[in-house]
CSV table of C-alpha atoms in Angstrom, one decimal:
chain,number,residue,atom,x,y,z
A,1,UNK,CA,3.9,-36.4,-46.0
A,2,UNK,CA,7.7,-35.4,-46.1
A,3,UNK,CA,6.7,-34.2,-49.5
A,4,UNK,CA,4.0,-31.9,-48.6
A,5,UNK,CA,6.0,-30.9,-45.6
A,6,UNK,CA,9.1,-29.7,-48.4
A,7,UNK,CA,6.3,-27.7,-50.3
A,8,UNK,CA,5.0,-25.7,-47.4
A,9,UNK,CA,4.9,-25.4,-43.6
A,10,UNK,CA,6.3,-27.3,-40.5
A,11,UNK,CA,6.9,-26.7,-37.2
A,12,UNK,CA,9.4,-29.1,-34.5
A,13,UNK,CA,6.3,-30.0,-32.4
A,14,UNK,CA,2.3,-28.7,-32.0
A,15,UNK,CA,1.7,-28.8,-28.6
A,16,UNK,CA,-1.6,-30.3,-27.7
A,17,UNK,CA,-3.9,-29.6,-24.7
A,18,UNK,CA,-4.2,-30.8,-21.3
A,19,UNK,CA,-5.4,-33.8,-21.2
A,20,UNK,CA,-3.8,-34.7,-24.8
A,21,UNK,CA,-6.5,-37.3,-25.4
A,22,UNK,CA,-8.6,-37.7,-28.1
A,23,UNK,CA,-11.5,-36.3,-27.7
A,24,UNK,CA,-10.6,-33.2,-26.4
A,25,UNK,CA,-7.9,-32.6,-28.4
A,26,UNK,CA,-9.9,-32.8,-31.5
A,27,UNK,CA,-12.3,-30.7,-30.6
A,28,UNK,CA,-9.9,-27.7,-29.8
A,29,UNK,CA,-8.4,-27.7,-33.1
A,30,UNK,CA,-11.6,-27.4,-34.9
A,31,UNK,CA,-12.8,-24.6,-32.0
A,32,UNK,CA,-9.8,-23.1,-30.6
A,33,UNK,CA,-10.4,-23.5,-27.0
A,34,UNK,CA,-9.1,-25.3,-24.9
A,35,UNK,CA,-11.0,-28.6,-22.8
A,36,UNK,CA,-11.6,-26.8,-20.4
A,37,UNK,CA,-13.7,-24.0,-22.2
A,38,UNK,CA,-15.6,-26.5,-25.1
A,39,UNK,CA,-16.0,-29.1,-22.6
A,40,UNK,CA,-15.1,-32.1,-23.4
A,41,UNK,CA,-12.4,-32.3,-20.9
A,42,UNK,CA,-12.1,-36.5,-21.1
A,43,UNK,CA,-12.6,-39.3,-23.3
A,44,UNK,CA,-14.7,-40.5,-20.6
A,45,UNK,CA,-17.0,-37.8,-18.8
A,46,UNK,CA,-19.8,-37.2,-15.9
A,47,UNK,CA,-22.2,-34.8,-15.9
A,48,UNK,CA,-24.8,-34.4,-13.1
A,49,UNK,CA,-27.3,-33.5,-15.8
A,50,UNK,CA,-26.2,-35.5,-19.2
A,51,UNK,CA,-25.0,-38.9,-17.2
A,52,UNK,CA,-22.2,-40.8,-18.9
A,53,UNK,CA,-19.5,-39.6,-21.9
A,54,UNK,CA,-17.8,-41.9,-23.4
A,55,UNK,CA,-16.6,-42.7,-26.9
A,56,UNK,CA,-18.4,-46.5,-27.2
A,57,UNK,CA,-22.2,-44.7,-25.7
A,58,UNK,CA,-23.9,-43.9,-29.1
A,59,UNK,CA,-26.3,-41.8,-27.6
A,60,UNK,CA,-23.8,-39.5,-25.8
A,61,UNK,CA,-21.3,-38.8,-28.8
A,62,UNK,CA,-24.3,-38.3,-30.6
A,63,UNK,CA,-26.0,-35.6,-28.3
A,64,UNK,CA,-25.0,-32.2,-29.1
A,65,UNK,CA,-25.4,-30.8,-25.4
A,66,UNK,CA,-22.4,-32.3,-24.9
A,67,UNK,CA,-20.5,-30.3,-27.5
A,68,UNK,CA,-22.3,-27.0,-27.7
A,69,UNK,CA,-19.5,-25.3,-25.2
A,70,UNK,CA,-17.4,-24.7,-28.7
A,71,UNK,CA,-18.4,-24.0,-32.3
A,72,UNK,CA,-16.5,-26.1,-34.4
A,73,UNK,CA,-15.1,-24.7,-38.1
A,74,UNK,CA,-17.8,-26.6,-39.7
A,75,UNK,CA,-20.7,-25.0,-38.1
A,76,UNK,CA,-19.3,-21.4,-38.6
A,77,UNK,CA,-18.9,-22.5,-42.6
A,78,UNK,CA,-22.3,-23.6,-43.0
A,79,UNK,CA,-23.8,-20.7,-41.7
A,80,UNK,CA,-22.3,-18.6,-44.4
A,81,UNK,CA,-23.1,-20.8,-46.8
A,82,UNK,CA,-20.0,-22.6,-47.3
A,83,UNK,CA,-20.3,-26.6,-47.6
A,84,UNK,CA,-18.7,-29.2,-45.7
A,85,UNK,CA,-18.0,-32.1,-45.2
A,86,UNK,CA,-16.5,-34.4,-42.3
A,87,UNK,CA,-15.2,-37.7,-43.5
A,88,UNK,CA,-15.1,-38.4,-39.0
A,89,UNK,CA,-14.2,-35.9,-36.5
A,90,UNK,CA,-15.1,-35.7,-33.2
A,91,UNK,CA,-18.6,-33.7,-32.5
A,92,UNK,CA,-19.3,-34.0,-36.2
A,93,UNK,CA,-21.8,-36.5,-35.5
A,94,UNK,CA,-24.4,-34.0,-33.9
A,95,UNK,CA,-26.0,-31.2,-34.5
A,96,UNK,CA,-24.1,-28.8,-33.1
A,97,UNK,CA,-25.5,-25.5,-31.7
A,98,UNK,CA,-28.2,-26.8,-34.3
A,99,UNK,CA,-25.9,-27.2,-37.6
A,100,UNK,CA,-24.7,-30.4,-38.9
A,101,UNK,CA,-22.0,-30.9,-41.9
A,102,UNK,CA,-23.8,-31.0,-45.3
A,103,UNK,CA,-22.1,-34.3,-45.4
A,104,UNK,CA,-21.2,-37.0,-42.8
A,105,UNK,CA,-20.8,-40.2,-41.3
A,106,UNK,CA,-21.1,-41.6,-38.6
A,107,UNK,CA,-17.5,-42.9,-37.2
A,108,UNK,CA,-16.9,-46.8,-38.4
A,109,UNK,CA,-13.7,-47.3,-36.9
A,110,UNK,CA,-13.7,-50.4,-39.3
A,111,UNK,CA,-14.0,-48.8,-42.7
A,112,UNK,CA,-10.7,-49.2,-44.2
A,113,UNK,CA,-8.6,-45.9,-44.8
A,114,UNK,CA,-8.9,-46.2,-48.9
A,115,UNK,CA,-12.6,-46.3,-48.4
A,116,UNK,CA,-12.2,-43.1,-46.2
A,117,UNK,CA,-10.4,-41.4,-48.7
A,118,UNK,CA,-12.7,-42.5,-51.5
A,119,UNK,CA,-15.9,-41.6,-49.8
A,120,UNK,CA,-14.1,-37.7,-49.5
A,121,UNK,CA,-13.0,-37.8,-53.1
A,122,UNK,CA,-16.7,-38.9,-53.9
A,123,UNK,CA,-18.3,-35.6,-52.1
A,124,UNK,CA,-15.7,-33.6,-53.9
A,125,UNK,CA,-17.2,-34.5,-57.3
A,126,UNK,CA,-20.5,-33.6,-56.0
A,127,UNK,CA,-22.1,-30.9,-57.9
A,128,UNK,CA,-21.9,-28.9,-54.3
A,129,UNK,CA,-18.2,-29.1,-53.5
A,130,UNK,CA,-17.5,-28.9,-50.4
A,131,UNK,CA,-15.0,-25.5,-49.5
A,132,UNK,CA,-13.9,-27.4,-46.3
A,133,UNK,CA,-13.5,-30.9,-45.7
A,134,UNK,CA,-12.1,-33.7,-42.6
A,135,UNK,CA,-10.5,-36.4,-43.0
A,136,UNK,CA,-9.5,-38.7,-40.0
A,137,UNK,CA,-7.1,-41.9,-39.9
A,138,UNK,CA,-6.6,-43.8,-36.4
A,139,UNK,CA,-4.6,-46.3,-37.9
A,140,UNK,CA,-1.4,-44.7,-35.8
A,141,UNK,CA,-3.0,-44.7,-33.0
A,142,UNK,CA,-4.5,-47.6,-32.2
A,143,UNK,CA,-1.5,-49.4,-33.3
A,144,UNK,CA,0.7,-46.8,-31.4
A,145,UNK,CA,-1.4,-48.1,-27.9
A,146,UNK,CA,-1.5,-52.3,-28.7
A,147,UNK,CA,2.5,-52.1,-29.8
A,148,UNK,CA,4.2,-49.0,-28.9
A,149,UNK,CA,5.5,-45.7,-31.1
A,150,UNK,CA,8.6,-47.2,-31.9
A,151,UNK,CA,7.5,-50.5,-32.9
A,152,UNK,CA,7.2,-51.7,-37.1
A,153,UNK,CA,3.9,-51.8,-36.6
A,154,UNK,CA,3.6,-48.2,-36.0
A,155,UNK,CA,6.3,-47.4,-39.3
A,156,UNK,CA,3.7,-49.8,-41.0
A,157,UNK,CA,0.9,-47.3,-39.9
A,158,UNK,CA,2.3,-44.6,-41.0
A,159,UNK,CA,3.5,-45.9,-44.5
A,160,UNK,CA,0.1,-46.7,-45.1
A,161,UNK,CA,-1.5,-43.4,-43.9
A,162,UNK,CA,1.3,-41.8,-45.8
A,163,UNK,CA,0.2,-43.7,-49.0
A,164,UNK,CA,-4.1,-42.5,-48.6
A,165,UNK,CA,-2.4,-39.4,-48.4
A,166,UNK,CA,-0.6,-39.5,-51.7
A,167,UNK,CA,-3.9,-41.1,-52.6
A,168,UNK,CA,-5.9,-38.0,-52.2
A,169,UNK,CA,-3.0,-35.4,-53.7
A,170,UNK,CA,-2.9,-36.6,-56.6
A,171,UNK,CA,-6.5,-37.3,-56.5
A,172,UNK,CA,-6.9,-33.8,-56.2
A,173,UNK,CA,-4.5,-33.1,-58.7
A,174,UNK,CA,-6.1,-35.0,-61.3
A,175,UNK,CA,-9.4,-33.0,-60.4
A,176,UNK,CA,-7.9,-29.8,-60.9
A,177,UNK,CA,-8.4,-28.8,-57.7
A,178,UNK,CA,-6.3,-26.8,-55.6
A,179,UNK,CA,-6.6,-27.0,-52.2
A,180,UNK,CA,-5.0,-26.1,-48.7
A,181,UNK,CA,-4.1,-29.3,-46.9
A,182,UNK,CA,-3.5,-29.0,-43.0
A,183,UNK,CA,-2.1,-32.2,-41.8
A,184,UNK,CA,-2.9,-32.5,-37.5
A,185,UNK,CA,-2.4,-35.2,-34.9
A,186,UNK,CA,-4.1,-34.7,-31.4
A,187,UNK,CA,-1.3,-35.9,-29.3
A,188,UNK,CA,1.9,-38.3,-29.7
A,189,UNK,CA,2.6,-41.1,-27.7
A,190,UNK,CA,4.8,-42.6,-25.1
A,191,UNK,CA,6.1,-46.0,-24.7
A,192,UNK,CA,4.4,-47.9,-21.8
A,193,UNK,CA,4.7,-50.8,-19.8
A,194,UNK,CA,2.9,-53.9,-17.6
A,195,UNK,CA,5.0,-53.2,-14.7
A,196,UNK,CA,5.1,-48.6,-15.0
A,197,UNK,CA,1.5,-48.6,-13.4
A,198,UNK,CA,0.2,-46.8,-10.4
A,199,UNK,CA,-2.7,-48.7,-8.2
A,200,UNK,CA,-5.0,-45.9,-6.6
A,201,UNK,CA,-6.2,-48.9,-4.1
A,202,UNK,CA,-2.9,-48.8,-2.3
A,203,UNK,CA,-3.1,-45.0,-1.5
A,204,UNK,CA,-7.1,-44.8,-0.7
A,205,UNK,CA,-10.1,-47.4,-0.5
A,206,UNK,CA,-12.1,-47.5,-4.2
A,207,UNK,CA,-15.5,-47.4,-2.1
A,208,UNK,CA,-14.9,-44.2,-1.2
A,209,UNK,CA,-14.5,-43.3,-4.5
A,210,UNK,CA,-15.5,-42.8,-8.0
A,211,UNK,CA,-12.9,-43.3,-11.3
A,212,UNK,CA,-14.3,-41.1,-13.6
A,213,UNK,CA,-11.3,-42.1,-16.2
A,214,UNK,CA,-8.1,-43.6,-15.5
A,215,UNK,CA,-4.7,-44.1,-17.8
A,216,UNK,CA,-2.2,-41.3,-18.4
A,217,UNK,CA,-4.4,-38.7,-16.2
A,218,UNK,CA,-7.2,-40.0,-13.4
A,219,UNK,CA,-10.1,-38.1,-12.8
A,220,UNK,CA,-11.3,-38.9,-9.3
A,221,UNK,CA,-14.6,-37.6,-7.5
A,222,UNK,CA,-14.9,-39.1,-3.9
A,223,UNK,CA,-18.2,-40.2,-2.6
A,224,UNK,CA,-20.4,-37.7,-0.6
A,225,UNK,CA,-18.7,-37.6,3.1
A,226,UNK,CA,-15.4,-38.9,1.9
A,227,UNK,CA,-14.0,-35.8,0.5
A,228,UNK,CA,-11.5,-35.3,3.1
A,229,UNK,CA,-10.4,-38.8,3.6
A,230,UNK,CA,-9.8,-39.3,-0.3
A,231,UNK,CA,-7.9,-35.8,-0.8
A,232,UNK,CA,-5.8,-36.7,2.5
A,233,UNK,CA,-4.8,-39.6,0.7
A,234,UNK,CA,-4.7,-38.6,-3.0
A,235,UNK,CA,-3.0,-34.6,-3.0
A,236,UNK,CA,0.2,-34.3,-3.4
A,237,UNK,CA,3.4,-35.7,-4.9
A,238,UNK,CA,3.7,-39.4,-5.1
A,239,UNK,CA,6.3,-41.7,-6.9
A,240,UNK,CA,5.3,-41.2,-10.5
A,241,UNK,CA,2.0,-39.5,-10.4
A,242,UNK,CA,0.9,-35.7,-9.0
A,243,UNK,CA,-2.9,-35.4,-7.9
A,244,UNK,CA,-4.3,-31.9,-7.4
A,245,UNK,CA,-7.8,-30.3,-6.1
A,246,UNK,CA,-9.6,-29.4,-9.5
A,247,UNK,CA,-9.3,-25.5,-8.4
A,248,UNK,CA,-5.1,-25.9,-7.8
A,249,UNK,CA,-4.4,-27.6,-11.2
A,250,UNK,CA,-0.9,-25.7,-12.2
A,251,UNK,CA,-2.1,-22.9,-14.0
A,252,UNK,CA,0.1,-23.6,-17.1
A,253,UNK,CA,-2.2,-26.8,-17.8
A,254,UNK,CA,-5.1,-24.6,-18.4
A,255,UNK,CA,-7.6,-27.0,-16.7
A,256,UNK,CA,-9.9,-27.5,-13.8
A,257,UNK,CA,-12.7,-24.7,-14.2
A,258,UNK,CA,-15.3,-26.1,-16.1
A,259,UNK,CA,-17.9,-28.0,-14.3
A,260,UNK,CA,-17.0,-31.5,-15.6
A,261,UNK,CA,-13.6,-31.4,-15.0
A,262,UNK,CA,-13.5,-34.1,-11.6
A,263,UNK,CA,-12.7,-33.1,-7.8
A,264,UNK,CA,-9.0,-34.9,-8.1
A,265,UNK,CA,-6.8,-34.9,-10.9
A,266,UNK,CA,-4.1,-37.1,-10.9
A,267,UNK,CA,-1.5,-37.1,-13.4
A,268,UNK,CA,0.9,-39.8,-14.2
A,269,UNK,CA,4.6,-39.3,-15.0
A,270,UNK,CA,5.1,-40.4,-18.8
A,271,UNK,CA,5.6,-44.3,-19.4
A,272,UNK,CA,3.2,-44.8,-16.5
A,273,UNK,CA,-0.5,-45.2,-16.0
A,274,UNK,CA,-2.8,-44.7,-13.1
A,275,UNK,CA,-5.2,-47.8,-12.3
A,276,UNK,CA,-8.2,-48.1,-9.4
A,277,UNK,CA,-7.0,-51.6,-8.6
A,278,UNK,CA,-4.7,-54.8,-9.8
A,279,UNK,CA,-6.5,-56.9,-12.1
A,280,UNK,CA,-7.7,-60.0,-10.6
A,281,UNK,CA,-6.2,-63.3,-11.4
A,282,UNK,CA,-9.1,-64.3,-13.5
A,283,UNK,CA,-9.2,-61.1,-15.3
A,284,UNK,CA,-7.2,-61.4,-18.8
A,285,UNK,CA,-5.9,-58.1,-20.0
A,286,UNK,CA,-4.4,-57.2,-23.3
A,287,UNK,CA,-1.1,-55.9,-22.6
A,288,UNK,CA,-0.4,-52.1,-23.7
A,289,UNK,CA,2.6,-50.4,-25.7
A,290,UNK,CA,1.8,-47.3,-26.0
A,291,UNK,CA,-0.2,-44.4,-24.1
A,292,UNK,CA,-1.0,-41.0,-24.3
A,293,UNK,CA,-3.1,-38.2,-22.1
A,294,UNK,CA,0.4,-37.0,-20.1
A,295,UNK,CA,1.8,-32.8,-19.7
A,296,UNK,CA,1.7,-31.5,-23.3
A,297,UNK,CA,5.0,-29.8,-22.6
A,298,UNK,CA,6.7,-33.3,-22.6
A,299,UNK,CA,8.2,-34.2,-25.8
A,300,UNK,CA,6.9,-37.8,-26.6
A,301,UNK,CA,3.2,-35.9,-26.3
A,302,UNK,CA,4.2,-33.8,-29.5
A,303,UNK,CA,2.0,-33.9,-32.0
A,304,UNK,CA,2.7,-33.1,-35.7
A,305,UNK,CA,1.6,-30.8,-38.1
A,306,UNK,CA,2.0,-30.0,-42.2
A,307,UNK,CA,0.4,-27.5,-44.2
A,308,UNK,CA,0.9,-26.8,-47.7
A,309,UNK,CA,-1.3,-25.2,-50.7
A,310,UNK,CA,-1.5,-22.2,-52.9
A,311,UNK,CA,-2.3,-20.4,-49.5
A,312,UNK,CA,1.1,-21.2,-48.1
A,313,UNK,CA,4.7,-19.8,-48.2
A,314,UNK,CA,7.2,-22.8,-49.3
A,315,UNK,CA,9.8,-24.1,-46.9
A,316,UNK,CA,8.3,-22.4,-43.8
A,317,UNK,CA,9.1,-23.6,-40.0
A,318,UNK,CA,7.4,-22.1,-37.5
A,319,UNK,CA,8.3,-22.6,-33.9
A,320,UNK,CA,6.8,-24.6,-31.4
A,321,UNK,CA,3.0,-24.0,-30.9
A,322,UNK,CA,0.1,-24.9,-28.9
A,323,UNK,CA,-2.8,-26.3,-31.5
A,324,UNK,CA,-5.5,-23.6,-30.9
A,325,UNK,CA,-3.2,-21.7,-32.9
A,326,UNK,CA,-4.8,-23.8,-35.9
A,327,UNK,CA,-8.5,-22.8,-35.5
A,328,UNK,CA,-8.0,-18.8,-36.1
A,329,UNK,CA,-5.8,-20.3,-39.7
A,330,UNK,CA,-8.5,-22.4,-40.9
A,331,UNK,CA,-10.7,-19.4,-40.3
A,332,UNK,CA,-8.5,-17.3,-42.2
A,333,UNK,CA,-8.3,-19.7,-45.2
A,334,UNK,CA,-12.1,-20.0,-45.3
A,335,UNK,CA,-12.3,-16.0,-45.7
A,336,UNK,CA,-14.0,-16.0,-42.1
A,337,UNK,CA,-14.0,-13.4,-39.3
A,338,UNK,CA,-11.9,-14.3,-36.1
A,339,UNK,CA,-13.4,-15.2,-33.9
A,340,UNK,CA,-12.9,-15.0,-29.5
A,341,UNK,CA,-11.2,-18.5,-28.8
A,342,UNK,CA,-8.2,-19.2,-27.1
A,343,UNK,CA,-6.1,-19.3,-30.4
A,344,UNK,CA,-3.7,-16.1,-31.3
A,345,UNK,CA,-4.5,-15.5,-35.5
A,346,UNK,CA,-0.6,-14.1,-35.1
A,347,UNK,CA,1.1,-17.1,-34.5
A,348,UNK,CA,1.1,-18.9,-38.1
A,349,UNK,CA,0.6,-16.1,-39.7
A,350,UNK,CA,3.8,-15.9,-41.0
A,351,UNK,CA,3.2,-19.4,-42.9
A,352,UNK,CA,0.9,-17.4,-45.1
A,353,UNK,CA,1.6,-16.1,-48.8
A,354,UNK,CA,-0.5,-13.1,-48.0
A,355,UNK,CA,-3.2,-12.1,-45.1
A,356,UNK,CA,-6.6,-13.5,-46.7
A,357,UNK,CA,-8.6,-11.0,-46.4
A,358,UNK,CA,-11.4,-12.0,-43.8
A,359,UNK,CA,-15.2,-13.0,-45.2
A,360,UNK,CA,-17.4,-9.5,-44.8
């Protein structure tokens, strides 16, 4: 990575979007808009009409209602002819807006990273090459949540990330193939622990109340006729945590509009995490290190990026920039029109050998 980053662009940070969680944050960099516009505002979701999101229901991840609030990059390729592929993202797994990848998998969070890689390198030798191509690794972050970012398990993580992706340069190299490689991560990650969490039960009673996802950032809907008696409780400043009315979110989070965006948001001070109740004595948990899902502005939520190819100016640094900045550049490396999203085409512009000229 250090080695792509000397050949071409960096920046000090990539801001993610509120929440930086997964799910959403993937999303907006392959549609440029933020949760709140594409929708998937949570890992875990309600919808009066869909039911239940969440990234372990099949059926959910797999329905492209829930997705069809953005167009990802993929679906704007393929509809101008140019094949893809998506060795796992997020939405990639339904037919979005009624497109699919030419090629895909469904996620296997099991398959080792050198078989990811292979399985890319394999559609690249197809006699259909792909012109745009995903490839995800959550190596990082799961081992970022169970130990922590600054534990050796992490820097063993990342050596062996770093290593699939020398894998697949010089893979390409050997190919002959020269290709623009943007290197993302959704969020960072902040150091958490046993005692730094934040019981919703001492502030409120749970039976008045729904937890439509808890951790860095609670979503909370109270139960018909309770409304008043949770937000009396809830609103406001408390010792490590913020809760606000969906509609008084602080306007620089860019959240709370869209219709599955729950009544209450509550938003923990990093190193903490909000929970409904205490576990009970019988309940075993596995102990966490490491969380993410806090204000993007604070600097343990940073999240990396590299890009560097024949489209690129060497030795470029860019400041500081929010990541639907990187949907209008993939656009502009696949020769494609800009498009109305919440990125700004101007902003890495200036990593750019010259201004591809956009797809007529």
């Amino acid at each position: 990575i250090s080695a792509l980053a000397s050949s071409g662009v960096t920046t000090p940070a990539m801001r993610p979007s509120f929440p930086s969680l997964t799910f959403p944050n993937h999303y907006t960099l392959v549609t440029g808009l933020r949760p709140d516009h594409h929708g998937l505002v949570g890992n875990n979701m309600d919808d009066p009409v869909l039911g239940r999101f969440a990234m372990s229901i099949r059926a959910a991840v797999e329905d492209a209602r829930w997705w069809n609030g953005g167009e990802p990059i993929w679906v704007t390729a393929e509809r101008v002819g140019i094949p893809t592929a998506t060795m796992f993202w997020p939405g990639s797994e339904a037919a979005v807006r009624d497109v699919r990848p030419r090629r895909w998998l469904r996620f296997d969070g099991k398959m080792p990273n050198t078989a990811r890689v292979d399985q890319l390198l394999a559609w690249l030798d197809e006699p259909s090459r792909p012109g745009l191509a995903t490839l995800y690794f959550d190596t990082v972050d799961h081992d970022g949540h169970e130990y922590g970012p600054d534990s050796p398990e992490v820097n063993a993580a990342v050596a062996e990330v770093d290593a699939q992706i020398g894998r697949l340069i010089a893979a390409l190299k050997a190919r002959g193939i020269s290709a623009n490689i943007v290197l993302v991560a959704d969020h960072g990650m902040a150091q958490v622990a046993d005692d730094r969490r934040i019981f919703l039960d001492a502030q409120t009673d749970p039976a008045n109340l729904t937890l439509v996802h808890g951790g860095a950032v609670a979503g909370i809907n109270p139960k018909p006729g309770f409304e008043q008696a949770v937000g009396k409780a809830l609103l406001g400043r408390h010792d490590h945590m913020e809760c606000w009315e969906k509609a008084k979110i602080p306007a620089r989070l860019q959240y709370g509009s869209h219709p599955r965006v729950p009544a209450i948001i509550c938003a923990a001070e990093p190193g903490w995490m909000i929970w409904l109740s205490p576990p009970r004595p019988d309940q075993k948990m596995n102990p966490l290190g490491g969380m993410h899902g806090y204000d993007p502005a604070h600097p343990t939520m940073a999240a990396a990026f590299v890009a560097a190819g024949p489209a690129f100016r060497p030795g470029v640094v860019v400041p500081t920039f929010d990541n639907v900045d990187v949907h209008p550049l993939l656009l502009r490396l696949l020769g494609l029109p800009a498009m109305a999203t919440d990125g700004n085409d101007a902003t890495l512009a200036p990593a750019l050998v010259a201004r591809a000229q956009p797809r007529r």
